[in-house]
C-alpha atoms as a printed R data frame, in Angstrom:
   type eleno elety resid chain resno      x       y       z
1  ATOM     1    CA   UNK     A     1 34.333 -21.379  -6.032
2  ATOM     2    CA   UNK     A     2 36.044 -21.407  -2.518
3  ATOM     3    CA   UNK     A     3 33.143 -21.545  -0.374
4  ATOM     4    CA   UNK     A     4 29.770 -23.550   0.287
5  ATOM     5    CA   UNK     A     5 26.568 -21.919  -1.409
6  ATOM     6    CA   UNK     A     6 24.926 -18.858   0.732
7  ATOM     7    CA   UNK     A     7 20.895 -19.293   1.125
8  ATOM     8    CA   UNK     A     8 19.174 -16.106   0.253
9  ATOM     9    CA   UNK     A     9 16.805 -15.643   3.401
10 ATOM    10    CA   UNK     A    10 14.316 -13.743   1.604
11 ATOM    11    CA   UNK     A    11 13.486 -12.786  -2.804
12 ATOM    12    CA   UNK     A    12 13.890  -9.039  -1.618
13 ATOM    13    CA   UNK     A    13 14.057  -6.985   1.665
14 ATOM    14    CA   UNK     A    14 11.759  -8.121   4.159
15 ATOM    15    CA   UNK     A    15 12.744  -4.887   6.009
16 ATOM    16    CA   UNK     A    16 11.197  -2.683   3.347
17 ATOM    17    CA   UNK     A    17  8.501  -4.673   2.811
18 ATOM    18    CA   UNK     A    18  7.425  -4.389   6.236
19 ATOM    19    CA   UNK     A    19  7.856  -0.840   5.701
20 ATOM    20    CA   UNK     A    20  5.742  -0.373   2.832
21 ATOM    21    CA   UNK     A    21  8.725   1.066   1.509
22 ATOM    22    CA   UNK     A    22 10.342   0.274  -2.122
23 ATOM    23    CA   UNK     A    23 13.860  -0.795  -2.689
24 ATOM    24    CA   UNK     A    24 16.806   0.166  -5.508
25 ATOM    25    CA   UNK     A    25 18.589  -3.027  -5.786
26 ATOM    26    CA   UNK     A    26 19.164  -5.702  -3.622
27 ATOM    27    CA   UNK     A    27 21.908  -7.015  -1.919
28 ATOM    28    CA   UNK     A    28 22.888 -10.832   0.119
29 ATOM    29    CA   UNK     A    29 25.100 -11.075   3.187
30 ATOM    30    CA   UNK     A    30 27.923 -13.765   2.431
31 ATOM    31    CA   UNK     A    31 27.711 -14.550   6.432
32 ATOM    32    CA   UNK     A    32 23.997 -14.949   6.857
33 ATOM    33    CA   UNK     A    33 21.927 -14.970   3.836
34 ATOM    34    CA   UNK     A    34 20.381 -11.777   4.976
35 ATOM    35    CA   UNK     A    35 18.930  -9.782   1.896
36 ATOM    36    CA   UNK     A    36 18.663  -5.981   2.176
37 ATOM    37    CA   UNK     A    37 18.208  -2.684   0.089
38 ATOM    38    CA   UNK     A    38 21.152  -1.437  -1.520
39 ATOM    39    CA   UNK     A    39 22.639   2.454  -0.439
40 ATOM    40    CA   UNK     A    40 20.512   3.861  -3.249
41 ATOM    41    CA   UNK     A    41 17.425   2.638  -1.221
42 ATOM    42    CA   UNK     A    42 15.467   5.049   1.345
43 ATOM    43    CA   UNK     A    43 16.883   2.537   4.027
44 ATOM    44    CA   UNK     A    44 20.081   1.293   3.331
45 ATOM    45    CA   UNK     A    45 19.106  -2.087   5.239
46 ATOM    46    CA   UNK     A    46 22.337  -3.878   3.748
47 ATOM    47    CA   UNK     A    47 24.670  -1.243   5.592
48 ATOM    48    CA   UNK     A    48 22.282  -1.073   8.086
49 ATOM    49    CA   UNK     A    49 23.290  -5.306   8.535
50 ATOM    50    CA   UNK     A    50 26.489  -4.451   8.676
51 ATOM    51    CA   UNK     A    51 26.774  -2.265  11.494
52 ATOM    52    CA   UNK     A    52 24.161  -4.200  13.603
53 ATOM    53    CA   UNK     A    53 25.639  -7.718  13.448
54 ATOM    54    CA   UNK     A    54 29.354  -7.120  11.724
55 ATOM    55    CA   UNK     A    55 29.061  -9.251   8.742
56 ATOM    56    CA   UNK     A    56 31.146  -7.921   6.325
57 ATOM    57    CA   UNK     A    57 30.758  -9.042   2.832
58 ATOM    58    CA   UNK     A    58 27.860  -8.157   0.701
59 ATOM    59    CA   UNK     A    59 27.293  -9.733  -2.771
60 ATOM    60    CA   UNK     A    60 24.536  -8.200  -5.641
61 ATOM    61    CA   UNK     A    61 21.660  -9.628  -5.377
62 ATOM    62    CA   UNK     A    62 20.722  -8.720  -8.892
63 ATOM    63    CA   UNK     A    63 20.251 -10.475 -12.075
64 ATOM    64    CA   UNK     A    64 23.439 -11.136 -14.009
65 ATOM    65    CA   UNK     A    65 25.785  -9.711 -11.425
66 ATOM    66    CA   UNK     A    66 28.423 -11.451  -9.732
67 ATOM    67    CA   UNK     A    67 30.265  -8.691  -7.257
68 ATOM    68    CA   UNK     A    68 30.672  -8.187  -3.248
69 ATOM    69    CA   UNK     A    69 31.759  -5.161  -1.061
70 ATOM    70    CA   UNK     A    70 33.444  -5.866   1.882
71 ATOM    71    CA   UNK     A    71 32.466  -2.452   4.520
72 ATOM    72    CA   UNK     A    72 35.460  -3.115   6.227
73 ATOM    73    CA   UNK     A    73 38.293  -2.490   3.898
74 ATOM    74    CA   UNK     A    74 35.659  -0.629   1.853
75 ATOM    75    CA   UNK     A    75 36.308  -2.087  -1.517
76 ATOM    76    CA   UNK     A    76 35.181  -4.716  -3.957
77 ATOM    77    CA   UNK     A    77 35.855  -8.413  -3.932
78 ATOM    78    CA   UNK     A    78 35.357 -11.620  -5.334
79 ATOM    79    CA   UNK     A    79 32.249 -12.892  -3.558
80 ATOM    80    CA   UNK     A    80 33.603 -16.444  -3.750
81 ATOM    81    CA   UNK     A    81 30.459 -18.047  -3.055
82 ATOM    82    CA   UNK     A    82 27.302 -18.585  -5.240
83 ATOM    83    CA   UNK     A    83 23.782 -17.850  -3.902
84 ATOM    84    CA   UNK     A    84 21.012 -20.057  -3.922
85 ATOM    85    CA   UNK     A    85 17.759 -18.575  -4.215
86 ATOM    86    CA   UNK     A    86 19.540 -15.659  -6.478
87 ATOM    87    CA   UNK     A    87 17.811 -13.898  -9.546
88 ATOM    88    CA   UNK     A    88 19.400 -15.709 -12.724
């Protein structure tokens, strides 16, 4: 672990939920704790945080996964970090 522990802001995306709208999977920002809907969702509120605030590692939010995308160089990474607040 290179990092300090990421709070999960939310158990799922508040931006759906405000919607009405369901979600795919869930995903965490490493920067901000921000949890959105994966690209599989109607919304896409993870890439969506991405391109409004710049922050540019997202980690799985789901159960029993332990990966990241970083939207800058567009590829996978080692999130680093654990979450607290994640799904076990």
């Amino acid at each position: 672990m290179t990092g300090d522990p990421v709070v999960a802001l939310s158990e799922g995306c508040e931006d759906c939920r405000r919607l009405s709208d369901p979600w795919v999977e869930l995903r965490v920002c490493l920067t901000c704790g921000y949890v959105g809907c994966c690209d599989s969702s109607k919304n896409r509120h993870a890439t969506a945080h991405f391109h409004a605030e710049g922050h540019p590692v997202m980690r799985s939010f789901e159960p029993g996964e332990r990966w990241a995308w970083c939207y800058v160089d567009q590829r996978y990474v080692d999130p680093g970090v654990e979450v607290e607040g994640a799904p076990a």
